């Protein structure tokens, strides 16, 4: 069903806007869960039924890692460092959303000539994936809290994952597993680091770390 | 012919829409609430009163309510509902409609400024500030629908929505419907933006502009506001329920029910949400803008 695929990609795009517009860390983490659900939905909607058992296995693993484990780790970190909001982002929330609109336009512009050349389930998948990647990047560079930056990294990886669904429909398992493992380890380490930083310095503001002297 | 009936429905039932919103809010809060027909009683009461004009005001102040009601009345004639077209329809009339609403706002704003009161000036400034963003979203949303259906009149656009709802226009028109809901709340001064029931100066927008109007003038303003609510509810309903049965009377009933369902939805939103801080209102409108631009890109590919 191409219409369903379109709807789910649209959902993915909208979660990106939500990420750019919100200051609450709880909402930011919730967005990653939503994105995981949409990624799996896109993958399943694009594959004709009956679904191969490999695909079902992969989506299960994806959901456990992206939709349950990583958000759980992140919300535990939020609870431990007791930070609820991103107070002063480098780019304001309205400006972030407007930049997001520009990035979405750019993504469509880039993939417009490629329409039909690459046979993927939907014309919107590649622009949607690129937009997700760029949103992650924007979040990493424009927010100060380490936790939001971790989520930005996650979202960037979600974009790469969506690219993977588009271009490697046949042989996804090995690539996807590798990426998933990478992200899992990265977030795990970042979670520990964030915790350590906040214990040593009483805050997790990465901006102030650059002023450290020896 | 049938579109005339639609227009008459709008003219007669629009104050009831406000009664329905108030009743919904009262029910959710556990109050009994004012009678459903209270807006009509208010209008009749105001129509019986004379007007008092401050000596500092000029002709502009008296023009405001009359001109804004006239503009909204003309705008309502163009709105299609329930599969029937508007009474008037021509190519590009959605731009005309948007600018009629703009004209209505403009005369209200200069009438408010004409009083010379600092308080009303503040309200006028806020109204215009939010209107800038709201107008872009409205026009862009209608443009998305026009591109998606390949039609340039409101009647044509809303007539074709049902036919092409299953194609790529489906997700896009859902997004536009969401943006229109936010615009409905903003333009009609409903809760996340403005509270129509309070006179608290920190957050007032629309009510503050009409404080100095009384009697017949106030009745005109309130009736115009009710018509404007009907207009936006009709636009939203046409998007959210694009189904047609082909039987004219049935379609009309479904559509009218949809408009009242929109009023009940507004009541629910007002009961469930707190009013946003004034600084956050543009942020909400920019979110609506982002959603609309996303749907525009969707349609354009």
Short mmCIF file of C-alpha atoms in Angstrom, two decimals:
data_model
loop_
_atom_site.label_atom_id
_atom_site.label_comp_id
_atom_site.label_asym_id
_atom_site.label_seq_id
_atom_site.Cartn_x
_atom_site.Cartn_y
_atom_site.Cartn_z
CA UNK A 1 0.00 0.00 0.00
CA UNK A 2 1.82 3.11 -1.18
CA UNK A 3 -0.66 5.36 0.65
CA UNK A 4 0.17 3.77 4.00
CA UNK A 5 3.89 4.05 3.31
CA UNK A 6 3.37 7.75 2.54
CA UNK A 7 1.41 8.25 5.74
CA UNK A 8 4.10 6.62 7.88
CA UNK A 9 6.88 8.64 6.25
CA UNK A 10 4.81 11.74 6.88
CA UNK A 11 4.56 10.66 10.51
CA UNK A 12 8.35 10.33 10.66
CA UNK A 13 8.72 13.84 9.22
CA UNK A 14 6.26 15.25 11.76
CA UNK A 15 8.09 13.64 14.70
CA UNK A 16 11.19 15.48 13.51
CA UNK A 17 9.33 18.77 13.72
CA UNK A 18 8.16 17.85 17.20
CA UNK A 19 11.75 17.21 18.21
CA UNK A 20 12.74 20.64 16.91
CA UNK A 21 9.86 22.42 18.63
CA UNK A 22 9.93 21.01 22.14
CA UNK A 23 12.10 21.92 25.09
CA UNK A 24 11.05 19.10 27.39
CA UNK A 25 13.50 16.23 27.59
CA UNK A 26 10.69 13.77 28.32
CA UNK A 27 9.00 14.76 25.05
CA UNK A 28 12.34 14.50 23.24
CA UNK A 29 12.80 10.92 24.44
CA UNK A 30 9.18 10.10 23.61
CA UNK A 31 9.88 11.26 20.06
CA UNK A 32 12.56 8.59 19.65
CA UNK A 33 10.01 5.92 20.59
CA UNK A 34 7.56 7.32 18.03
CA UNK A 35 10.27 7.34 15.39
CA UNK A 36 11.12 3.72 16.07
CA UNK A 37 7.45 2.79 15.60
CA UNK A 38 7.24 4.74 12.34
CA UNK A 39 10.49 3.21 11.01
CA UNK A 40 9.17 -0.28 11.57
CA UNK A 41 5.79 0.66 10.09
CA UNK A 42 7.48 2.02 6.95
CA UNK A 43 9.58 -1.12 6.60
CA UNK A 44 6.55 -3.40 6.97
CA UNK A 45 4.27 -1.29 4.75
CA UNK A 46 6.85 -1.32 1.94
CA UNK A 47 7.30 -5.09 1.88
CA UNK A 48 4.58 -7.09 0.17
CA UNK A 49 2.88 -9.66 2.35
CA UNK A 50 3.51 -12.36 3.50
CA UNK A 51 6.42 -10.81 5.35
CA UNK A 52 9.62 -12.87 5.42
CA UNK A 53 10.47 -14.12 8.88
CA UNK A 54 13.83 -12.32 8.69
CA UNK A 55 12.02 -9.00 8.36
CA UNK A 56 9.78 -9.72 11.32
CA UNK A 57 12.84 -10.65 13.38
CA UNK A 58 14.61 -7.46 12.34
CA UNK A 59 11.63 -5.26 13.20
CA UNK A 60 11.32 -6.96 16.58
CA UNK A 61 15.00 -6.35 17.32
CA UNK A 62 14.68 -2.76 16.09
CA UNK A 63 11.73 -2.15 18.35
CA UNK A 64 13.41 -3.65 21.39
CA UNK A 65 16.59 -1.62 20.89
CA UNK A 66 15.26 1.67 19.51
CA UNK A 67 11.78 1.75 20.98
CA UNK A 68 12.37 0.32 24.43
CA UNK A 69 15.99 -0.10 25.52
CA UNK A 70 17.50 3.20 24.39
CA UNK A 71 14.57 5.36 25.59
CA UNK A 72 14.72 3.52 28.91
CA UNK A 73 18.45 4.24 29.24
CA UNK A 74 17.89 7.88 28.32
CA UNK A 75 14.99 8.43 30.69
CA UNK A 76 17.02 6.80 33.47
CA UNK A 77 19.79 9.29 32.75
CA UNK A 78 17.23 12.13 32.85
CA UNK A 79 16.03 10.95 36.22
CA UNK A 80 19.55 10.64 37.61
CA UNK A 81 20.89 13.98 36.46
CA UNK A 82 17.56 15.68 37.27
CA UNK A 83 17.41 17.81 34.15
CA UNK A 84 13.91 18.31 32.78
CA UNK A 85 14.27 21.01 30.18
CA UNK A 86 16.63 22.38 27.60
CA UNK A 87 16.86 25.93 28.93
CA UNK A 88 18.88 27.97 26.46
CA UNK A 89 19.36 26.39 23.05
CA UNK A 90 21.87 28.02 20.70
CA UNK A 91 19.09 28.31 18.11
CA UNK A 92 15.62 29.21 19.40
CA UNK A 93 12.71 26.84 18.98
CA UNK A 94 10.82 28.88 16.38
CA UNK A 95 14.05 29.37 14.43
CA UNK A 96 14.76 25.63 14.69
CA UNK A 97 11.37 24.77 13.23
CA UNK A 98 11.83 27.26 10.40
CA UNK A 99 15.30 25.83 9.71
CA UNK A 100 13.64 22.42 9.72
CA UNK A 101 11.22 23.60 7.04
CA UNK A 102 14.16 24.80 4.96
CA UNK A 103 15.95 21.47 5.45
CA UNK A 104 12.83 19.58 4.38
CA UNK A 105 12.67 21.71 1.25
CA UNK A 106 16.35 21.04 0.60
CA UNK A 107 15.85 17.29 1.00
CA UNK A 108 13.02 17.32 -1.54
CA UNK A 109 15.12 19.45 -3.88
CA UNK A 110 18.03 17.01 -3.74
CA UNK A 111 15.96 13.94 -4.46
CA UNK A 112 13.63 15.51 -7.01
CA UNK A 113 15.84 14.57 -10.02
CA UNK A 114 16.19 11.03 -8.68
CA UNK A 115 12.45 10.40 -8.70
CA UNK A 116 11.76 7.13 -10.44
CA UNK A 117 15.47 6.44 -11.01
CA UNK A 118 15.84 4.51 -7.79
CA UNK A 119 13.12 1.97 -7.32
CA UNK A 120 11.99 2.34 -3.73
CA UNK A 121 8.53 1.92 -2.30
CA UNK A 122 7.68 5.59 -2.21
CA UNK A 123 8.94 8.85 -3.72
CA UNK A 124 8.97 10.36 -0.26
CA UNK A 125 11.18 7.82 1.47
CA UNK A 126 14.56 9.23 0.39
CA UNK A 127 13.71 12.88 1.12
CA UNK A 128 12.15 11.82 4.43
CA UNK A 129 15.26 9.85 5.37
CA UNK A 130 17.60 12.72 4.47
CA UNK A 131 15.42 15.16 6.41
CA UNK A 132 15.58 12.91 9.47
CA UNK A 133 19.37 12.76 9.22
CA UNK A 134 19.66 16.54 8.84
CA UNK A 135 17.28 17.11 11.77
CA UNK A 136 19.50 14.96 13.96
CA UNK A 137 22.50 16.99 12.90
CA UNK A 138 20.67 20.26 13.58
CA UNK A 139 19.71 19.06 17.06
CA UNK A 140 23.29 18.05 17.82
CA UNK A 141 24.72 21.44 16.87
CA UNK A 142 21.96 23.66 18.22
CA UNK A 143 21.27 22.24 21.68
CA UNK A 144 23.50 22.46 24.71
CA UNK A 145 22.37 19.62 26.91
CA UNK A 146 24.32 16.41 26.38
CA UNK A 147 21.15 14.35 26.58
CA UNK A 148 19.46 16.19 23.73
CA UNK A 149 22.64 15.77 21.71
CA UNK A 150 22.50 12.03 22.30
CA UNK A 151 18.93 12.03 21.02
CA UNK A 152 20.09 14.05 18.02
CA UNK A 153 22.64 11.32 17.31
CA UNK A 154 19.89 8.71 17.61
CA UNK A 155 17.64 10.58 15.21
CA UNK A 156 20.47 10.99 12.73
CA UNK A 157 20.95 7.26 12.89
CA UNK A 158 17.20 6.76 12.36
CA UNK A 159 17.61 8.66 9.11
CA UNK A 160 20.44 6.35 8.06
CA UNK A 161 18.27 3.40 9.00
CA UNK A 162 15.45 4.74 6.79
CA UNK A 163 17.97 5.05 3.94
CA UNK A 164 18.88 1.46 4.63
CA UNK A 165 15.25 0.36 4.33
CA UNK A 166 15.03 2.20 1.02
CA UNK A 167 18.19 0.96 -0.62
CA UNK A 168 18.95 -2.39 0.94
CA UNK A 169 15.57 -4.06 1.05
CA UNK A 170 17.03 -7.39 -0.01
CA UNK A 171 20.02 -7.74 2.30
CA UNK A 172 19.19 -5.58 5.27
CA UNK A 173 19.94 -7.75 8.25
CA UNK A 174 23.72 -7.57 8.43
CA UNK A 175 23.91 -3.83 7.74
CA UNK A 176 21.09 -2.96 10.08
CA UNK A 177 22.41 -5.16 12.86
CA UNK A 178 25.79 -3.50 12.60
CA UNK A 179 24.28 -0.04 12.79
CA UNK A 180 22.03 -1.00 15.66
CA UNK A 181 24.95 -2.40 17.65
CA UNK A 182 26.94 0.79 17.01
CA UNK A 183 24.15 2.99 18.26
CA UNK A 184 23.47 0.84 21.25
CA UNK A 185 27.07 0.96 22.36
CA UNK A 186 27.31 4.70 21.65
CA UNK A 187 24.22 5.57 23.68
CA UNK A 188 25.29 3.25 26.45
CA UNK A 189 28.66 4.96 26.72
CA UNK A 190 27.14 8.42 26.36
CA UNK A 191 24.68 7.62 29.12
CA UNK A 192 27.49 6.67 31.46
CA UNK A 193 29.49 9.73 30.40
CA UNK A 194 26.56 12.08 30.94
CA UNK A 195 26.09 10.62 34.38
CA UNK A 196 29.79 11.05 35.18
CA UNK A 197 29.86 14.61 33.87
CA UNK A 198 26.88 15.61 35.94
CA UNK A 199 28.35 13.98 39.05
CA UNK A 200 31.65 15.76 38.63
CA UNK A 201 30.40 19.17 37.54
CA UNK A 202 26.78 19.38 38.85
CA UNK A 203 25.41 20.00 35.35
CA UNK A 204 25.45 18.47 31.88
CA UNK A 205 25.85 21.65 29.91
CA UNK A 206 28.43 20.80 27.26
CA UNK A 207 28.98 24.46 26.45
CA UNK A 208 30.61 25.10 29.79
CA UNK A 209 32.93 22.11 29.45
CA UNK A 210 34.85 23.90 26.71
CA UNK A 211 35.98 26.49 29.23
CA UNK A 212 37.87 23.88 31.23
CA UNK A 213 41.51 24.59 31.94
CA UNK A 214 44.12 22.16 33.23
CA UNK B 1 -30.60 26.89 -4.93
CA UNK B 2 -29.22 24.44 -2.40
CA UNK B 3 -26.26 26.68 -1.76
CA UNK B 4 -28.70 29.43 -0.71
CA UNK B 5 -30.08 27.06 1.92
CA UNK B 6 -26.52 26.50 3.13
CA UNK B 7 -26.03 30.24 3.40
CA UNK B 8 -29.30 30.62 5.32
CA UNK B 9 -28.19 27.84 7.67
CA UNK B 10 -24.95 29.72 8.30
CA UNK B 11 -26.80 32.98 8.94
CA UNK B 12 -29.28 31.41 11.32
CA UNK B 13 -27.24 28.80 13.16
CA UNK B 14 -23.87 30.48 13.65
CA UNK B 15 -24.67 32.00 17.09
CA UNK B 16 -25.83 28.53 18.15
CA UNK B 17 -22.28 27.33 17.45
CA UNK B 18 -20.99 29.58 20.24
CA UNK B 19 -23.77 28.31 22.50
CA UNK B 20 -22.64 24.74 21.78
CA UNK B 21 -19.03 25.57 22.66
CA UNK B 22 -20.09 27.19 25.94
CA UNK B 23 -22.36 24.27 26.78
CA UNK B 24 -19.59 21.72 26.05
CA UNK B 25 -17.21 23.58 28.33
CA UNK B 26 -19.85 23.80 31.06
CA UNK B 27 -20.63 20.09 30.84
CA UNK B 28 -16.98 19.09 31.09
CA UNK B 29 -16.45 21.41 34.05
CA UNK B 30 -19.55 19.91 35.73
CA UNK B 31 -21.60 23.09 35.55
CA UNK B 32 -25.10 23.32 34.16
CA UNK B 33 -24.09 26.14 31.86
CA UNK B 34 -26.00 28.90 30.15
CA UNK B 35 -28.93 28.04 27.83
CA UNK B 36 -27.96 26.95 24.33
CA UNK B 37 -29.79 29.93 22.87
CA UNK B 38 -28.04 32.48 25.13
CA UNK B 39 -26.02 34.02 22.24
CA UNK B 40 -29.33 34.81 20.48
CA UNK B 41 -30.76 36.42 23.60
CA UNK B 42 -27.58 38.49 23.93
CA UNK B 43 -27.83 39.63 20.33
CA UNK B 44 -31.50 40.61 20.70
CA UNK B 45 -30.76 42.45 23.95
CA UNK B 46 -27.90 44.37 22.33
CA UNK B 47 -29.95 45.20 19.25
CA UNK B 48 -32.57 46.86 21.44
CA UNK B 49 -30.03 49.16 23.05
CA UNK B 50 -28.85 52.52 21.85
CA UNK B 51 -25.22 53.39 21.24
CA UNK B 52 -22.94 55.62 23.24
CA UNK B 53 -19.96 57.15 21.46
CA UNK B 54 -17.00 58.74 23.14
CA UNK B 55 -16.22 62.28 21.99
CA UNK B 56 -12.64 61.27 21.18
CA UNK B 57 -13.78 58.84 18.48
CA UNK B 58 -14.35 59.71 14.87
CA UNK B 59 -16.29 58.23 11.99
CA UNK B 60 -13.72 55.41 11.76
CA UNK B 61 -14.95 54.02 15.06
CA UNK B 62 -18.54 53.83 13.79
CA UNK B 63 -17.44 52.29 10.50
CA UNK B 64 -15.61 49.40 12.20
CA UNK B 65 -18.46 47.04 13.21
CA UNK B 66 -20.55 47.67 10.08
CA UNK B 67 -17.69 47.19 7.63
CA UNK B 68 -16.28 44.11 9.37
CA UNK B 69 -19.71 42.43 9.51
CA UNK B 70 -20.26 43.24 5.83
CA UNK B 71 -16.88 41.78 4.85
CA UNK B 72 -17.49 38.58 6.82
CA UNK B 73 -20.99 38.26 5.32
CA UNK B 74 -19.57 38.41 1.79
CA UNK B 75 -16.83 35.93 2.73
CA UNK B 76 -19.43 33.45 4.03
CA UNK B 77 -21.26 33.46 0.70
CA UNK B 78 -18.18 31.97 -0.95
CA UNK B 79 -17.69 29.04 1.39
CA UNK B 80 -18.80 25.69 0.00
CA UNK B 81 -20.24 23.14 2.37
CA UNK B 82 -21.56 19.65 2.14
CA UNK B 83 -20.81 19.09 -1.54
CA UNK B 84 -22.67 22.23 -2.55
CA UNK B 85 -20.74 25.19 -3.86
CA UNK B 86 -20.81 28.66 -2.42
CA UNK B 87 -23.41 31.15 -3.58
CA UNK B 88 -20.68 33.02 -5.40
CA UNK B 89 -17.74 31.27 -6.98
CA UNK B 90 -15.05 32.33 -9.39
CA UNK B 91 -11.46 31.39 -10.18
CA UNK B 92 -9.16 32.31 -7.31
CA UNK B 93 -11.94 33.24 -4.91
CA UNK B 94 -10.06 31.73 -1.95
CA UNK B 95 -7.62 34.63 -2.13
CA UNK B 96 -10.58 37.03 -2.20
CA UNK B 97 -12.08 35.29 0.83
CA UNK B 98 -8.79 35.47 2.76
CA UNK B 99 -8.50 39.18 2.01
CA UNK B 100 -12.13 39.87 2.97
CA UNK B 101 -11.31 38.37 6.35
CA UNK B 102 -8.19 40.54 6.36
CA UNK B 103 -10.34 43.60 5.62
CA UNK B 104 -12.69 42.70 8.48
CA UNK B 105 -9.71 42.49 10.81
CA UNK B 106 -8.25 45.73 9.49
CA UNK B 107 -11.39 47.80 10.15
CA UNK B 108 -11.73 46.28 13.62
CA UNK B 109 -8.11 47.20 14.33
CA UNK B 110 -8.37 50.80 13.14
CA UNK B 111 -11.66 51.21 15.02
CA UNK B 112 -9.83 50.03 18.14
CA UNK B 113 -6.95 52.41 17.49
CA UNK B 114 -9.43 55.25 16.89
CA UNK B 115 -10.54 55.18 20.52
CA UNK B 116 -7.09 56.38 21.54
CA UNK B 117 -7.05 53.99 24.46
CA UNK B 118 -3.65 52.44 25.20
CA UNK B 119 -5.37 49.24 26.25
CA UNK B 120 -7.13 48.81 22.91
CA UNK B 121 -3.96 49.70 21.06
CA UNK B 122 -2.22 46.84 22.84
CA UNK B 123 -4.95 44.43 21.77
CA UNK B 124 -4.77 45.69 18.20
CA UNK B 125 -1.01 45.20 18.13
CA UNK B 126 -1.33 41.62 19.38
CA UNK B 127 -4.13 40.82 16.96
CA UNK B 128 -2.09 42.00 14.00
CA UNK B 129 1.05 40.24 15.21
CA UNK B 130 -0.68 36.85 15.29
CA UNK B 131 -2.72 37.58 12.16
CA UNK B 132 0.47 37.90 10.09
CA UNK B 133 1.37 34.28 10.84
CA UNK B 134 -2.20 32.97 10.72
CA UNK B 135 -2.87 34.49 7.31
CA UNK B 136 0.20 32.87 5.75
CA UNK B 137 -0.91 29.48 7.02
CA UNK B 138 -4.48 29.96 5.76
CA UNK B 139 -3.40 31.06 2.28
CA UNK B 140 -0.69 28.43 2.02
CA UNK B 141 -3.09 25.71 3.15
CA UNK B 142 -5.68 26.73 0.56
CA UNK B 143 -2.90 26.90 -2.05
CA UNK B 144 -1.89 23.32 -1.21
CA UNK B 145 -5.47 22.20 -1.79
CA UNK B 146 -5.69 24.21 -5.01
CA UNK B 147 -2.49 22.61 -6.37
CA UNK B 148 -3.55 19.17 -5.21
CA UNK B 149 -6.96 19.30 -6.87
CA UNK B 150 -5.98 21.42 -9.84
CA UNK B 151 -8.88 23.80 -9.17
CA UNK B 152 -8.75 27.51 -8.44
CA UNK B 153 -12.10 28.22 -6.81
CA UNK B 154 -13.17 27.15 -3.34
CA UNK B 155 -16.19 25.36 -4.77
CA UNK B 156 -14.03 23.43 -7.22
CA UNK B 157 -11.43 22.57 -4.58
CA UNK B 158 -13.91 21.27 -2.05
CA UNK B 159 -15.89 19.49 -4.75
CA UNK B 160 -12.82 17.55 -5.85
CA UNK B 161 -11.45 16.72 -2.39
CA UNK B 162 -13.58 13.63 -2.14
CA UNK B 163 -12.55 12.34 -5.57
CA UNK B 164 -8.83 12.61 -4.89
CA UNK B 165 -8.84 11.85 -1.15
CA UNK B 166 -7.32 8.42 -1.74
CA UNK B 167 -4.33 9.70 -3.73
CA UNK B 168 -1.34 11.68 -2.51
CA UNK B 169 -3.71 14.46 -1.52
CA UNK B 170 -5.04 12.33 1.35
CA UNK B 171 -2.13 12.76 3.80
CA UNK B 172 -1.60 16.35 2.67
CA UNK B 173 -5.20 17.37 3.23
CA UNK B 174 -5.08 15.81 6.71
CA UNK B 175 -2.08 18.01 7.50
CA UNK B 176 -3.86 21.07 6.15
CA UNK B 177 -6.91 20.17 8.27
CA UNK B 178 -4.67 20.15 11.35
CA UNK B 179 -3.24 23.53 10.43
CA UNK B 180 -6.76 24.88 9.82
CA UNK B 181 -7.80 23.74 13.29
CA UNK B 182 -5.02 25.85 14.78
CA UNK B 183 -6.02 28.75 12.54
CA UNK B 184 -9.64 28.37 13.64
CA UNK B 185 -8.56 28.66 17.27
CA UNK B 186 -6.33 31.65 16.54
CA UNK B 187 -8.66 33.62 14.29
CA UNK B 188 -11.64 33.19 16.55
CA UNK B 189 -9.72 34.03 19.73
CA UNK B 190 -10.32 30.64 21.33
CA UNK B 191 -8.36 29.25 24.27
CA UNK B 192 -4.80 28.27 23.47
CA UNK B 193 -4.42 31.76 22.04
CA UNK B 194 -6.97 33.94 23.77
CA UNK B 195 -9.81 33.39 26.23
CA UNK B 196 -13.09 34.88 24.99
CA UNK B 197 -14.61 34.83 28.49
CA UNK B 198 -12.14 36.81 30.54
CA UNK B 199 -11.23 40.45 30.63
CA UNK B 200 -7.74 40.02 31.99
CA UNK B 201 -5.45 42.56 30.45
CA UNK B 202 -2.29 40.45 30.44
CA UNK B 203 -3.48 38.08 27.77
CA UNK B 204 -6.46 39.63 26.05
CA UNK B 205 -6.35 40.00 22.31
CA UNK B 206 -9.68 40.14 20.58
CA UNK B 207 -11.99 41.15 23.42
CA UNK B 208 -9.90 44.17 24.32
CA UNK B 209 -10.37 45.65 20.86
CA UNK B 210 -14.14 45.78 21.15
CA UNK B 211 -14.40 47.03 24.74
CA UNK B 212 -15.64 50.47 23.74
CA UNK B 213 -18.33 49.23 21.40
CA UNK B 214 -21.82 48.91 22.77
CA UNK B 215 -25.39 48.30 21.73
CA UNK B 216 -26.00 47.57 18.07
CA UNK B 217 -22.28 47.87 17.26
CA UNK B 218 -21.40 45.15 19.76
CA UNK B 219 -24.20 42.98 18.40
CA UNK B 220 -22.71 43.35 14.91
CA UNK B 221 -19.27 42.40 16.19
CA UNK B 222 -20.53 39.37 18.06
CA UNK B 223 -22.62 38.20 15.13
CA UNK B 224 -19.64 38.72 12.80
CA UNK B 225 -17.46 36.68 15.15
CA UNK B 226 -20.05 33.86 15.14
CA UNK B 227 -20.18 33.90 11.34
CA UNK B 228 -16.39 33.78 11.16
CA UNK B 229 -16.39 30.76 13.46
CA UNK B 230 -18.95 29.09 11.18
CA UNK B 231 -16.83 29.90 8.13
CA UNK B 232 -13.67 28.32 9.54
CA UNK B 233 -15.60 25.36 10.92
CA UNK B 234 -17.10 24.79 7.45
CA UNK B 235 -13.63 24.93 5.84
CA UNK B 236 -12.31 22.46 8.42
CA UNK B 237 -15.29 20.11 8.10
CA UNK B 238 -15.01 20.02 4.32
CA UNK B 239 -11.42 18.84 4.75
CA UNK B 240 -11.91 16.43 7.61
CA UNK B 241 -15.12 14.80 6.30
CA UNK B 242 -14.75 14.83 2.53
CA UNK B 243 -17.39 12.12 2.01
CA UNK B 244 -20.38 12.65 -0.23
CA UNK B 245 -23.39 10.40 -0.55
CA UNK B 246 -24.81 12.16 -3.58
CA UNK B 247 -28.12 12.86 -1.86
CA UNK B 248 -28.17 16.62 -1.36
CA UNK B 249 -30.18 16.79 1.85
CA UNK B 250 -28.16 14.01 3.47
CA UNK B 251 -24.86 15.64 2.54
CA UNK B 252 -26.09 18.91 3.98
CA UNK B 253 -27.07 17.24 7.24
CA UNK B 254 -23.72 15.45 7.52
CA UNK B 255 -21.90 18.69 6.87
CA UNK B 256 -23.92 20.69 9.40
CA UNK B 257 -23.40 17.94 11.96
CA UNK B 258 -19.66 18.12 11.16
CA UNK B 259 -19.62 21.86 11.81
CA UNK B 260 -21.26 21.35 15.20
CA UNK B 261 -18.83 18.51 15.90
CA UNK B 262 -16.04 21.01 15.25
CA UNK B 263 -17.65 23.31 17.85
CA UNK B 264 -17.74 20.45 20.37
CA UNK B 265 -14.08 19.71 19.57
CA UNK B 266 -13.25 23.34 20.28
CA UNK B 267 -15.09 22.99 23.59
CA UNK B 268 -12.99 19.93 24.44
CA UNK B 269 -9.75 21.69 23.51
CA UNK B 270 -10.69 24.71 25.61
CA UNK B 271 -11.49 22.52 28.60
CA UNK B 272 -8.32 20.44 28.30
CA UNK B 273 -5.76 23.11 27.58
CA UNK B 274 -4.44 26.11 29.42
CA UNK B 275 -3.96 29.32 27.56
CA UNK B 276 -0.48 29.57 26.10
CA UNK B 277 1.88 32.24 27.25
CA UNK B 278 1.74 35.10 24.79
CA UNK B 279 5.32 34.48 23.70
CA UNK B 280 4.52 30.87 22.82
CA UNK B 281 1.62 31.67 20.52
CA UNK B 282 3.83 32.53 17.51
CA UNK B 283 5.67 29.27 18.16
CA UNK B 284 2.41 27.33 17.79
CA UNK B 285 1.57 29.21 14.60
CA UNK B 286 5.04 28.52 13.22
CA UNK B 287 4.46 24.85 13.94
CA UNK B 288 1.24 25.10 11.92
CA UNK B 289 3.23 26.81 9.18
CA UNK B 290 5.80 24.01 9.20
CA UNK B 291 3.03 21.44 8.88
CA UNK B 292 1.53 23.33 5.96
CA UNK B 293 4.88 23.68 4.19
CA UNK B 294 5.43 19.95 4.66
CA UNK B 295 2.09 19.27 2.96
CA UNK B 296 2.99 21.72 0.18
CA UNK B 297 6.23 19.83 -0.52
CA UNK B 298 4.25 16.62 -0.36
CA UNK B 299 1.89 17.84 -3.07
CA UNK B 300 4.67 19.30 -5.23
CA UNK B 301 7.07 16.35 -4.83
#
